[in-house]
Amino acid sequence: MSEVKINETVLRDAHQSLMATRMTTHDMLPIIDTMNQAGYYALECWGGATYDAAIRFLNEDPWERLREIRKRALNTKLMMLLRGQNLIGYRHYADDIVDIFVKQAVENGIDIFRIFDALNDPRNVEASVNAVKKYGAHAQLAICYTISDVHTVAYYTQLAQQFVEMGVDSICIKDMAGILTPKVARELVSEIKKVIDVPLNIHTHSTSGIAQMTYLAAVEAGADMIDCAISPFAEGTSQPATEAIALALDEIGYRSHLDIEKLEEIANYFKGIRDNYLASGELDAKMMFTDPKALIYQVPGGMLSNLYSQLKKAKAVGRYDEVLREVPNVRADLGFPPLVTPMSQMVGTQAVFNVLSGERYKMVPNEIKDYLRGKYGKTPVPVTDAFRESLIPGEAVMTDRPANHLEPEFDRLKNELGDLGKTTEDVLTYALFPEVGKAYLERKYQTDQLIRIQARYRRE
C-alpha cells in the first residue's frame, strides 16, 4: 500500500485564509492533545501571519502559544511558515536576526520550517536554510506557484533541483491561490520527482474549486505529502477537508495514517469554534465558498480575506470585484511576482489604491517603490524601464542579494528597546514589528506588573 503523509493547517493557514488569522490560543489548546493522537505527519501551527495577528489584534504572546502547543503535541511534528529573509515580517532582516529567530523557534518547539521567498529568489532563502540546518531542524523549501510565460514546468523543475542542491530536507510546491490544475500538477510532480531525491509536499487552496482533483493527480504522480484542513475550517479559501481526503485516498490504496474517529472528534470541536467566529462576524461566510474566478485573478485565500476586510473598513465592499480585476494588471506591471506575502499585500494594496483613488498609481506605497529598487530581490520577469522610471525616476536598482546591504542589527535593536527587551523573544518582536511590537510589549509588562501588585496586596 502506498503512503501519503498529511499535514493539518487549521492552526495556521486555514484560519489565516478564512478569517485573517484571528483564532485565539484559547480556542486551539483544548483540542491539541486529540490532534496529537490523530496520525498527522505535522501540525502547521505557527509563522505566516500568526505572530503579527497575535500581538497586533489578539494581545497574545506568539511564543507562549508555540510553547503551549508543543507541550500538548509531543508525538507530532510542528511546522511553521517562514518567509525567507523576511522571516515573519514584511521586510528583509539582517542575517543575525534570521539566525537568532530560527534558534529561538527551534528551542520553543518547531520541527519543520517551510521556507519560501515571494519571488522564488534562491539568494533570499540562503540564510534561513543555513540557520535551520545549523540548529538541527527540518528545512523544507517551498516554491511559490504562479502562472506566466516564464513560470513553466521546466522553470519549476530547475528551481526544485537548485533548492535540493542547497541541502534541504524536502521540497514543497506552494500553490497559495489554488490555481494549480490537475493536468499541470500531474506533469509538474512527475518532472520534479525525476530530479530530486527528497520528499515532495503539495500545498494548495480550495479557492477555485479544483483542489481535490489537483491533490489526487499529484498523489498519483508521486507526491509524498499534502496539506489539508479539518472540515469546519476547510474549503473556500482554505484547504480541502482532511477527513474527506483521507477517506478517499485510503479507499483507493493510499495509506494516510489518519485515525478517522479522532478526526471526527477534532471536527466536532472546531464546529463550535467556527460557529462562534461566524456569530461574531470575524469569519465571513463569503470566504467559505469557492470562486472559479481565482483561476483568472490568481488571488490566494489569505489575500482575498484581507482585501475584503480592507474594503469593508473603507466602506467600499461593493468594489470588491473591481479590485480583483485590477490585481492581475498590477501584477503584470510588477513583473509577475507570485501573490504570496509580502507581495500579495503589496499588490493587493496597490490594486485597492488604483481603484479607490480613480487613477492608477496616483498613490504608491513605499514598499512598491522599494520592490522596484530591487530591495526584495530579482523580479521573475523584468519590469519595463518606462514603468520603473515613472514611479522611481532616476534611481539605481540593486542587483545582488538584498541582505548583503544590511548590517547586523540585533544588538542595536536590543539597546534601542531598553528595559522592554527582557528576553531574546522581546527583542525579536520589536525587530520584526517595531511599532506594533513595542506597543504590545508595553501592554504585556504593564499587565504583568499589575498582576504582581494585586498578588502582593492579596498576601498582605
Short mmCIF file of C-alpha atoms in Angstrom, two decimals:
data_model
loop_
_atom_site.label_atom_id
_atom_site.label_comp_id
_atom_site.label_asym_id
_atom_site.label_seq_id
_atom_site.Cartn_x
_atom_site.Cartn_y
_atom_site.Cartn_z
CA MET A 1 0.00 0.00 0.00
CA SER A 2 1.38 3.42 -0.97
CA GLU A 3 1.79 6.08 1.70
CA VAL A 4 0.72 9.73 1.70
CA LYS A 5 1.50 11.92 4.70
CA ILE A 6 -0.97 14.65 5.63
CA ASN A 7 -0.24 17.96 7.33
CA GLU A 8 -3.07 19.74 9.20
CA THR A 9 -3.40 23.50 8.63
CA VAL A 10 -6.30 24.51 10.91
CA LEU A 11 -3.97 26.10 13.46
CA ARG A 12 -2.34 28.39 10.89
CA ASP A 13 -3.20 28.62 7.21
CA ALA A 14 -6.86 27.64 7.47
CA HIS A 15 -7.87 30.48 9.76
CA GLN A 16 -5.38 32.84 8.14
CA SER A 17 -7.09 32.24 4.80
CA LEU A 18 -10.67 32.28 6.08
CA MET A 19 -10.64 34.99 8.74
CA ALA A 20 -7.37 36.92 8.60
CA THR A 21 -5.65 34.85 11.34
CA ARG A 22 -7.94 35.70 14.26
CA MET A 23 -8.20 32.32 16.01
CA THR A 24 -7.01 32.62 19.59
CA THR A 25 -4.69 30.34 21.53
CA HIS A 26 -7.54 29.74 23.98
CA ASP A 27 -9.61 28.20 21.18
CA MET A 28 -6.74 25.99 19.99
CA LEU A 29 -5.33 24.40 23.11
CA PRO A 30 -8.22 22.18 24.31
CA ILE A 31 -8.06 20.01 21.17
CA ILE A 32 -4.28 19.75 20.66
CA ASP A 33 -3.94 16.52 22.65
CA THR A 34 -6.51 14.85 20.39
CA MET A 35 -4.80 16.22 17.28
CA ASN A 36 -1.56 14.75 18.59
CA GLN A 37 -3.19 11.31 18.51
CA ALA A 38 -4.78 11.62 15.05
CA GLY A 39 -1.82 10.45 12.95
CA TYR A 40 -0.91 13.71 11.22
CA TYR A 41 2.60 14.00 9.83
CA ALA A 42 2.78 17.59 11.06
CA LEU A 43 0.63 20.36 12.51
CA GLU A 44 1.23 23.66 10.76
CA CYS A 45 0.69 25.93 13.73
CA TRP A 46 2.98 28.97 13.58
CA GLY A 47 4.57 31.51 11.30
CA GLY A 48 2.84 33.19 8.39
CA ALA A 49 0.66 35.95 9.83
CA THR A 50 0.08 34.27 13.22
CA TYR A 51 2.81 36.23 15.01
CA ASP A 52 1.66 39.59 13.66
CA ALA A 53 -2.01 38.90 14.38
CA ALA A 54 -1.25 37.69 17.91
CA ILE A 55 0.50 40.89 19.00
CA ARG A 56 -1.48 43.31 16.81
CA PHE A 57 -5.05 42.10 17.29
CA LEU A 58 -5.22 39.39 19.95
CA ASN A 59 -2.83 40.78 22.59
CA GLU A 60 -1.25 37.34 22.83
CA ASP A 61 2.33 36.12 23.13
CA PRO A 62 3.04 34.08 19.96
CA TRP A 63 5.99 32.35 21.66
CA GLU A 64 3.77 31.25 24.54
CA ARG A 65 1.27 29.85 22.01
CA LEU A 66 4.03 27.78 20.43
CA ARG A 67 5.24 26.51 23.82
CA GLU A 68 1.73 25.54 24.90
CA ILE A 69 1.07 23.67 21.64
CA ARG A 70 4.43 21.90 21.96
CA LYS A 71 3.54 20.70 25.48
CA ARG A 72 0.41 19.02 24.11
CA ALA A 73 1.79 17.70 20.82
CA LEU A 74 4.64 15.51 21.99
CA ASN A 75 4.39 12.90 19.22
CA THR A 76 3.56 15.09 16.21
CA LYS A 77 5.91 17.39 14.32
CA LEU A 78 5.20 21.10 14.45
CA MET A 79 5.63 23.13 11.28
CA MET A 80 5.91 26.86 10.69
CA LEU A 81 5.85 29.01 7.57
CA LEU A 82 8.95 31.22 7.25
CA ARG A 83 9.26 33.95 4.61
CA GLY A 84 12.96 33.51 3.97
CA GLN A 85 14.91 36.69 4.70
CA ASN A 86 11.59 38.32 5.66
CA LEU A 87 11.11 35.75 8.45
CA ILE A 88 7.52 36.51 9.53
CA GLY A 89 7.64 40.23 8.81
CA TYR A 90 7.42 42.41 5.76
CA ARG A 91 10.99 43.47 5.03
CA HIS A 92 14.37 41.79 4.80
CA TYR A 93 16.11 41.39 8.14
CA ALA A 94 19.85 41.14 8.73
CA ASP A 95 21.40 37.67 8.86
CA ASP A 96 21.94 37.83 12.64
CA ILE A 97 18.20 38.35 13.18
CA VAL A 98 17.46 35.37 10.91
CA ASP A 99 19.88 33.15 12.84
CA ILE A 100 18.59 34.17 16.29
CA PHE A 101 14.93 33.86 15.27
CA VAL A 102 15.40 30.33 13.90
CA LYS A 103 17.34 29.31 17.01
CA GLN A 104 14.53 30.53 19.29
CA ALA A 105 11.86 28.86 17.14
CA VAL A 106 13.67 25.51 17.32
CA GLU A 107 14.15 25.80 21.08
CA ASN A 108 10.46 26.58 21.55
CA GLY A 109 9.25 23.60 19.54
CA ILE A 110 9.35 24.00 15.74
CA ASP A 111 10.48 20.83 13.93
CA ILE A 112 9.86 21.76 10.28
CA PHE A 113 10.50 25.14 8.69
CA ARG A 114 8.63 25.65 5.42
CA ILE A 115 10.76 28.39 3.89
CA PHE A 116 9.81 30.43 0.85
CA ASP A 117 10.70 33.63 -0.91
CA ALA A 118 7.93 35.65 -2.54
CA LEU A 119 9.98 35.97 -5.74
CA ASN A 120 11.45 32.44 -5.67
CA ASP A 121 14.87 34.12 -5.46
CA PRO A 122 17.27 31.48 -4.03
CA ARG A 123 19.51 34.20 -2.60
CA ASN A 124 16.70 35.21 -0.25
CA VAL A 125 16.42 31.79 1.42
CA GLU A 126 20.11 31.01 1.92
CA ALA A 127 20.40 32.43 5.45
CA SER A 128 17.20 30.73 6.62
CA VAL A 129 18.19 27.31 5.29
CA ASN A 130 21.66 27.61 6.83
CA ALA A 131 20.19 28.54 10.22
CA VAL A 132 17.62 25.73 10.18
CA LYS A 133 20.29 23.15 9.37
CA LYS A 134 22.65 24.67 11.95
CA TYR A 135 20.10 24.15 14.72
CA GLY A 136 19.14 20.64 13.67
CA ALA A 137 15.62 21.17 12.29
CA HIS A 138 13.99 20.10 9.01
CA ALA A 139 14.38 22.60 6.17
CA GLN A 140 11.58 22.43 3.61
CA LEU A 141 12.00 24.87 0.74
CA ALA A 142 8.75 25.96 -0.88
CA ILE A 143 8.40 27.02 -4.49
CA CYS A 144 5.69 29.65 -4.89
CA TYR A 145 3.48 28.55 -7.75
CA THR A 146 2.08 31.09 -10.15
CA ILE A 147 1.29 31.36 -13.84
CA SER A 148 3.03 33.44 -16.51
CA ASP A 149 5.02 32.87 -19.67
CA VAL A 150 8.12 32.44 -17.51
CA HIS A 151 6.61 30.14 -14.86
CA THR A 152 6.70 26.86 -16.78
CA VAL A 153 7.10 23.24 -15.63
CA ALA A 154 10.73 23.43 -16.77
CA TYR A 155 11.25 26.59 -14.66
CA TYR A 156 9.85 24.97 -11.53
CA THR A 157 11.74 21.71 -12.10
CA GLN A 158 15.03 23.56 -12.43
CA LEU A 159 14.24 25.58 -9.30
CA ALA A 160 13.46 22.41 -7.32
CA GLN A 161 16.77 20.90 -8.38
CA GLN A 162 18.58 24.09 -7.37
CA PHE A 163 16.89 24.07 -3.96
CA VAL A 164 17.83 20.44 -3.32
CA GLU A 165 21.44 21.32 -4.07
CA MET A 166 21.22 23.77 -1.15
CA GLY A 167 20.90 20.78 1.18
CA VAL A 168 17.20 20.94 2.07
CA ASP A 169 15.25 18.02 3.53
CA SER A 170 12.10 18.34 1.39
CA ILE A 171 10.51 20.46 -1.31
CA CYS A 172 7.03 21.98 -1.32
CA ILE A 173 5.01 23.30 -4.24
CA LYS A 174 3.13 26.16 -2.59
CA ASP A 175 0.01 26.99 -4.58
CA MET A 176 -1.34 29.79 -2.42
CA ALA A 177 -4.00 30.89 -4.92
CA GLY A 178 -5.50 27.47 -5.71
CA ILE A 179 -4.64 27.77 -9.40
CA LEU A 180 -2.59 24.58 -9.87
CA THR A 181 -4.76 22.50 -12.19
CA PRO A 182 -4.82 18.67 -12.11
CA LYS A 183 -3.17 18.38 -15.53
CA VAL A 184 -0.29 20.67 -14.60
CA ALA A 185 0.03 19.09 -11.15
CA ARG A 186 0.47 15.65 -12.69
CA GLU A 187 3.15 16.88 -15.08
CA LEU A 188 4.88 19.08 -12.51
CA VAL A 189 5.11 16.37 -9.84
CA SER A 190 6.29 13.79 -12.37
CA GLU A 191 9.07 16.04 -13.67
CA ILE A 192 10.24 17.25 -10.27
CA LYS A 193 10.35 13.73 -8.84
CA LYS A 194 12.78 12.82 -11.62
CA VAL A 195 15.37 15.33 -10.43
CA ILE A 196 15.06 15.35 -6.62
CA ASP A 197 15.78 12.69 -4.01
CA VAL A 198 13.85 14.24 -1.11
CA PRO A 199 10.10 14.16 -0.29
CA LEU A 200 7.75 16.40 -2.27
CA ASN A 201 4.89 18.21 -0.47
CA ILE A 202 1.97 19.76 -2.38
CA HIS A 203 0.11 22.69 -0.85
CA THR A 204 -2.97 24.22 -2.47
CA HIS A 205 -6.21 26.01 -1.60
CA SER A 206 -9.83 25.24 -2.48
CA THR A 207 -10.41 28.80 -3.66
CA SER A 208 -11.12 27.92 -7.29
CA GLY A 209 -12.90 24.61 -6.64
CA ILE A 210 -10.34 22.21 -8.15
CA ALA A 211 -8.10 21.41 -5.16
CA GLN A 212 -9.34 17.88 -4.55
CA MET A 213 -8.72 16.91 -8.18
CA THR A 214 -5.31 18.54 -8.03
CA TYR A 215 -4.37 16.56 -4.92
CA LEU A 216 -5.46 13.28 -6.47
CA ALA A 217 -3.45 13.97 -9.63
CA ALA A 218 -0.42 14.98 -7.58
CA VAL A 219 -0.58 11.90 -5.35
CA GLU A 220 -0.98 9.58 -8.31
CA ALA A 221 2.07 11.24 -9.90
CA GLY A 222 4.17 10.57 -6.80
CA ALA A 223 3.68 13.41 -4.30
CA ASP A 224 4.68 12.32 -0.80
CA MET A 225 2.75 14.83 1.33
CA ILE A 226 -0.28 17.10 1.08
CA ASP A 227 -1.82 19.79 3.29
CA CYS A 228 -5.45 19.64 4.45
CA ALA A 229 -7.73 21.44 6.93
CA ILE A 230 -10.24 19.82 9.27
CA SER A 231 -13.70 20.23 7.71
CA PRO A 232 -15.19 23.13 9.75
CA PHE A 233 -12.30 25.31 8.59
CA ALA A 234 -11.86 23.72 5.17
CA GLU A 235 -12.80 24.60 1.59
CA GLY A 236 -13.46 28.11 0.29
CA THR A 237 -10.18 29.98 0.57
CA SER A 238 -8.76 27.27 2.87
CA GLN A 239 -7.52 23.75 2.07
CA PRO A 240 -9.57 20.63 1.19
CA ALA A 241 -11.19 18.83 4.13
CA THR A 242 -8.85 16.45 5.94
CA GLU A 243 -11.45 13.75 6.61
CA ALA A 244 -12.73 13.64 3.02
CA ILE A 245 -9.25 13.47 1.50
CA ALA A 246 -8.12 10.79 3.97
CA LEU A 247 -11.17 8.60 3.31
CA ALA A 248 -10.87 8.97 -0.46
CA LEU A 249 -7.15 8.20 -0.52
CA ASP A 250 -7.49 5.23 1.82
CA GLU A 251 -10.22 3.80 -0.41
CA ILE A 252 -8.00 3.81 -3.50
CA GLY A 253 -4.98 2.30 -1.77
CA TYR A 254 -3.05 5.18 -0.24
CA ARG A 255 -2.33 4.90 3.48
CA SER A 256 -2.70 8.27 5.21
CA HIS A 257 -2.07 7.04 8.79
CA LEU A 258 -5.00 9.15 9.99
CA ASP A 259 -7.46 7.95 12.64
CA ILE A 260 -10.92 8.79 11.28
CA GLU A 261 -12.54 8.63 14.73
CA LYS A 262 -10.04 11.15 16.08
CA LEU A 263 -10.65 13.36 13.04
CA GLU A 264 -14.38 13.28 13.78
CA GLU A 265 -13.68 14.37 17.35
CA ILE A 266 -11.47 17.20 16.10
CA ALA A 267 -14.10 18.27 13.57
CA ASN A 268 -16.84 18.34 16.20
CA TYR A 269 -14.70 20.56 18.39
CA PHE A 270 -13.90 23.01 15.61
CA LYS A 271 -17.55 23.21 14.53
CA GLY A 272 -18.27 25.03 17.77
CA ILE A 273 -15.25 27.30 17.31
CA ARG A 274 -16.30 28.08 13.73
CA ASP A 275 -19.85 28.91 14.76
CA ASN A 276 -18.59 31.31 17.41
CA TYR A 277 -16.48 33.20 14.87
CA LEU A 278 -19.35 33.27 12.38
CA ALA A 279 -21.63 34.73 15.06
CA SER A 280 -19.07 37.39 15.99
CA GLY A 281 -18.56 38.38 12.35
CA GLU A 282 -14.83 37.63 12.40
CA LEU A 283 -15.44 34.75 9.98
CA ASP A 284 -17.29 36.00 6.93
CA ALA A 285 -19.25 33.24 5.20
CA LYS A 286 -18.20 34.73 1.85
CA MET A 287 -14.70 33.29 2.38
CA MET A 288 -16.08 29.76 2.74
CA PHE A 289 -17.29 29.43 -0.83
CA THR A 290 -15.30 28.56 -3.92
CA ASP A 291 -14.90 31.07 -6.72
CA PRO A 292 -13.56 29.81 -10.06
CA LYS A 293 -12.59 33.40 -10.87
CA ALA A 294 -9.48 32.68 -8.82
CA LEU A 295 -8.20 30.84 -11.91
CA ILE A 296 -8.37 34.18 -13.70
CA TYR A 297 -7.25 36.59 -10.98
CA GLN A 298 -4.82 34.17 -9.25
CA VAL A 299 -5.53 35.67 -5.83
CA PRO A 300 -4.64 33.50 -2.78
CA GLY A 301 -7.06 32.82 0.06
CA GLY A 302 -5.35 34.94 2.69
CA MET A 303 -5.17 37.81 0.25
CA LEU A 304 -8.88 37.52 -0.55
CA SER A 305 -9.89 37.72 3.11
CA ASN A 306 -7.56 40.67 3.72
CA LEU A 307 -8.76 42.53 0.61
CA TYR A 308 -12.34 42.05 1.69
CA SER A 309 -11.51 43.27 5.21
CA GLN A 310 -9.66 46.30 3.79
CA LEU A 311 -12.59 47.28 1.59
CA LYS A 312 -15.02 46.72 4.44
CA LYS A 313 -13.13 49.25 6.56
CA ALA A 314 -13.16 51.69 3.65
CA LYS A 315 -16.92 51.12 3.22
CA ALA A 316 -16.21 50.01 -0.35
CA VAL A 317 -17.16 46.30 -0.33
CA GLY A 318 -19.21 46.92 -3.46
CA ARG A 319 -15.94 47.43 -5.38
CA TYR A 320 -14.51 44.02 -4.40
CA ASP A 321 -14.81 42.52 -7.89
CA GLU A 322 -13.37 45.68 -9.43
CA VAL A 323 -10.31 45.37 -7.19
CA LEU A 324 -9.95 41.68 -8.11
CA ARG A 325 -9.91 42.65 -11.79
CA GLU A 326 -7.15 45.17 -11.11
CA VAL A 327 -4.91 42.70 -9.28
CA PRO A 328 -3.59 40.89 -12.42
CA ASN A 329 -2.93 44.26 -14.06
CA VAL A 330 -0.76 45.41 -11.16
CA ARG A 331 0.96 42.04 -11.07
CA ALA A 332 1.84 42.30 -14.77
CA ASP A 333 3.23 45.81 -14.24
CA LEU A 334 5.47 44.47 -11.44
CA GLY A 335 6.96 41.60 -13.42
CA PHE A 336 4.52 38.81 -12.47
CA PRO A 337 5.54 38.19 -8.84
CA PRO A 338 3.80 35.24 -7.16
CA LEU A 339 0.99 36.51 -4.95
CA VAL A 340 2.29 35.46 -1.57
CA THR A 341 3.30 37.51 1.48
CA PRO A 342 4.61 40.18 1.27
CA MET A 343 3.92 40.53 -2.48
CA SER A 344 0.24 39.67 -2.08
CA GLN A 345 -0.25 42.52 0.40
CA MET A 346 1.74 44.92 -1.77
CA VAL A 347 -0.06 44.06 -5.00
CA GLY A 348 -3.44 43.96 -3.25
CA THR A 349 -2.96 47.33 -1.57
CA GLN A 350 -1.83 48.88 -4.85
CA ALA A 351 -4.89 47.46 -6.59
CA VAL A 352 -7.14 48.94 -3.89
CA PHE A 353 -5.41 52.34 -4.23
CA ASN A 354 -5.72 52.23 -8.03
CA VAL A 355 -9.45 51.54 -7.83
CA LEU A 356 -10.44 53.79 -4.93
CA SER A 357 -8.34 56.79 -5.98
CA GLY A 358 -9.74 56.71 -9.50
CA GLU A 359 -6.28 56.94 -11.06
CA ARG A 360 -3.75 54.14 -11.43
CA TYR A 361 -0.58 54.68 -9.38
CA LYS A 362 -1.70 58.05 -8.09
CA MET A 363 -0.87 56.65 -4.65
CA VAL A 364 2.11 54.26 -4.40
CA PRO A 365 3.25 52.66 -1.12
CA ASN A 366 6.94 52.85 -0.24
CA GLU A 367 7.09 49.04 -0.33
CA ILE A 368 6.26 49.06 -4.04
CA LYS A 369 8.99 51.62 -4.66
CA ASP A 370 11.50 49.51 -2.69
CA TYR A 371 10.48 46.48 -4.74
CA LEU A 372 11.26 48.41 -7.91
CA ARG A 373 14.61 49.41 -6.38
CA GLY A 374 15.48 45.70 -6.11
CA LYS A 375 15.31 45.57 -2.33
CA TYR A 376 13.10 42.47 -2.36
CA GLY A 377 15.16 40.52 -4.88
CA LYS A 378 15.05 39.72 -8.57
CA THR A 379 11.68 40.07 -10.30
CA PRO A 380 10.51 36.94 -12.18
CA VAL A 381 10.04 38.99 -15.36
CA PRO A 382 11.97 42.24 -15.93
CA VAL A 383 9.93 45.34 -15.12
CA THR A 384 9.86 47.75 -18.06
CA ASP A 385 12.19 50.71 -17.78
CA ALA A 386 9.33 53.08 -18.59
CA PHE A 387 7.18 51.80 -15.71
CA ARG A 388 10.04 51.79 -13.23
CA GLU A 389 11.07 55.29 -14.24
CA SER A 390 7.50 56.55 -13.83
CA LEU A 391 7.48 55.55 -10.14
CA ILE A 392 11.14 55.93 -9.07
CA PRO A 393 12.68 58.31 -11.64
CA GLY A 394 16.46 58.28 -11.85
CA GLU A 395 17.03 55.79 -9.02
CA ALA A 396 19.56 52.94 -9.04
CA VAL A 397 18.43 49.31 -8.87
CA MET A 398 20.04 46.76 -6.53
CA THR A 399 21.21 43.61 -8.35
CA ASP A 400 22.88 41.48 -5.64
CA ARG A 401 21.41 39.73 -2.57
CA PRO A 402 19.45 42.44 -0.74
CA ALA A 403 20.55 41.24 2.71
CA ASN A 404 24.17 41.93 1.74
CA HIS A 405 23.36 45.57 2.34
CA LEU A 406 22.09 45.03 5.90
CA GLU A 407 24.35 45.43 8.92
CA PRO A 408 23.86 43.17 11.97
CA GLU A 409 21.00 44.66 13.94
CA PHE A 410 20.08 42.54 16.96
CA ASP A 411 22.38 44.28 19.49
CA ARG A 412 21.44 47.72 18.22
CA LEU A 413 17.72 46.96 18.49
CA LYS A 414 18.19 45.44 21.94
CA ASN A 415 19.81 48.66 23.17
CA GLU A 416 17.12 50.70 21.44
CA LEU A 417 14.35 48.72 23.13
CA GLY A 418 15.86 49.19 26.58
CA ASP A 419 14.01 47.84 29.61
CA LEU A 420 11.24 46.38 27.45
CA GLY A 421 13.72 43.91 25.99
CA LYS A 422 13.63 41.48 28.88
CA THR A 423 14.09 38.39 26.71
CA THR A 424 15.52 37.50 23.32
CA GLU A 425 11.94 36.94 22.18
CA ASP A 426 11.03 40.52 23.18
CA VAL A 427 13.86 41.90 21.07
CA LEU A 428 12.76 39.76 18.11
CA THR A 429 9.18 41.02 18.47
CA TYR A 430 10.47 44.59 18.35
CA ALA A 431 12.81 43.83 15.44
CA LEU A 432 10.07 42.25 13.37
CA PHE A 433 7.31 44.75 14.14
CA PRO A 434 8.83 47.92 15.67
CA GLU A 435 5.71 50.00 16.35
CA VAL A 436 3.20 47.21 16.95
CA GLY A 437 5.76 45.12 18.82
CA LYS A 438 6.76 47.90 21.18
CA ALA A 439 3.12 48.72 21.94
CA TYR A 440 2.46 45.04 22.63
CA LEU A 441 5.45 44.76 24.98
CA GLU A 442 4.34 47.86 26.87
CA ARG A 443 0.91 46.31 27.39
CA LYS A 444 2.41 42.96 28.30
CA TYR A 445 4.67 44.27 31.04
CA GLN A 446 2.13 46.73 32.40
CA THR A 447 -0.26 43.79 32.79
CA ASP A 448 2.44 41.67 34.44
CA GLN A 449 3.22 44.48 36.87
CA LEU A 450 -0.46 44.88 37.73
CA ILE A 451 -0.79 41.16 38.41
CA ARG A 452 2.23 41.25 40.73
CA ILE A 453 0.80 44.25 42.61
CA GLN A 454 -2.57 42.54 43.01
CA ALA A 455 -0.89 39.36 44.25
CA ARG A 456 1.13 41.34 46.81
CA TYR A 457 -1.99 43.05 48.14
CA ARG A 458 -3.74 39.70 48.48
CA ARG A 459 -0.81 38.32 50.51
CA GLU A 460 -0.83 41.37 52.75
#
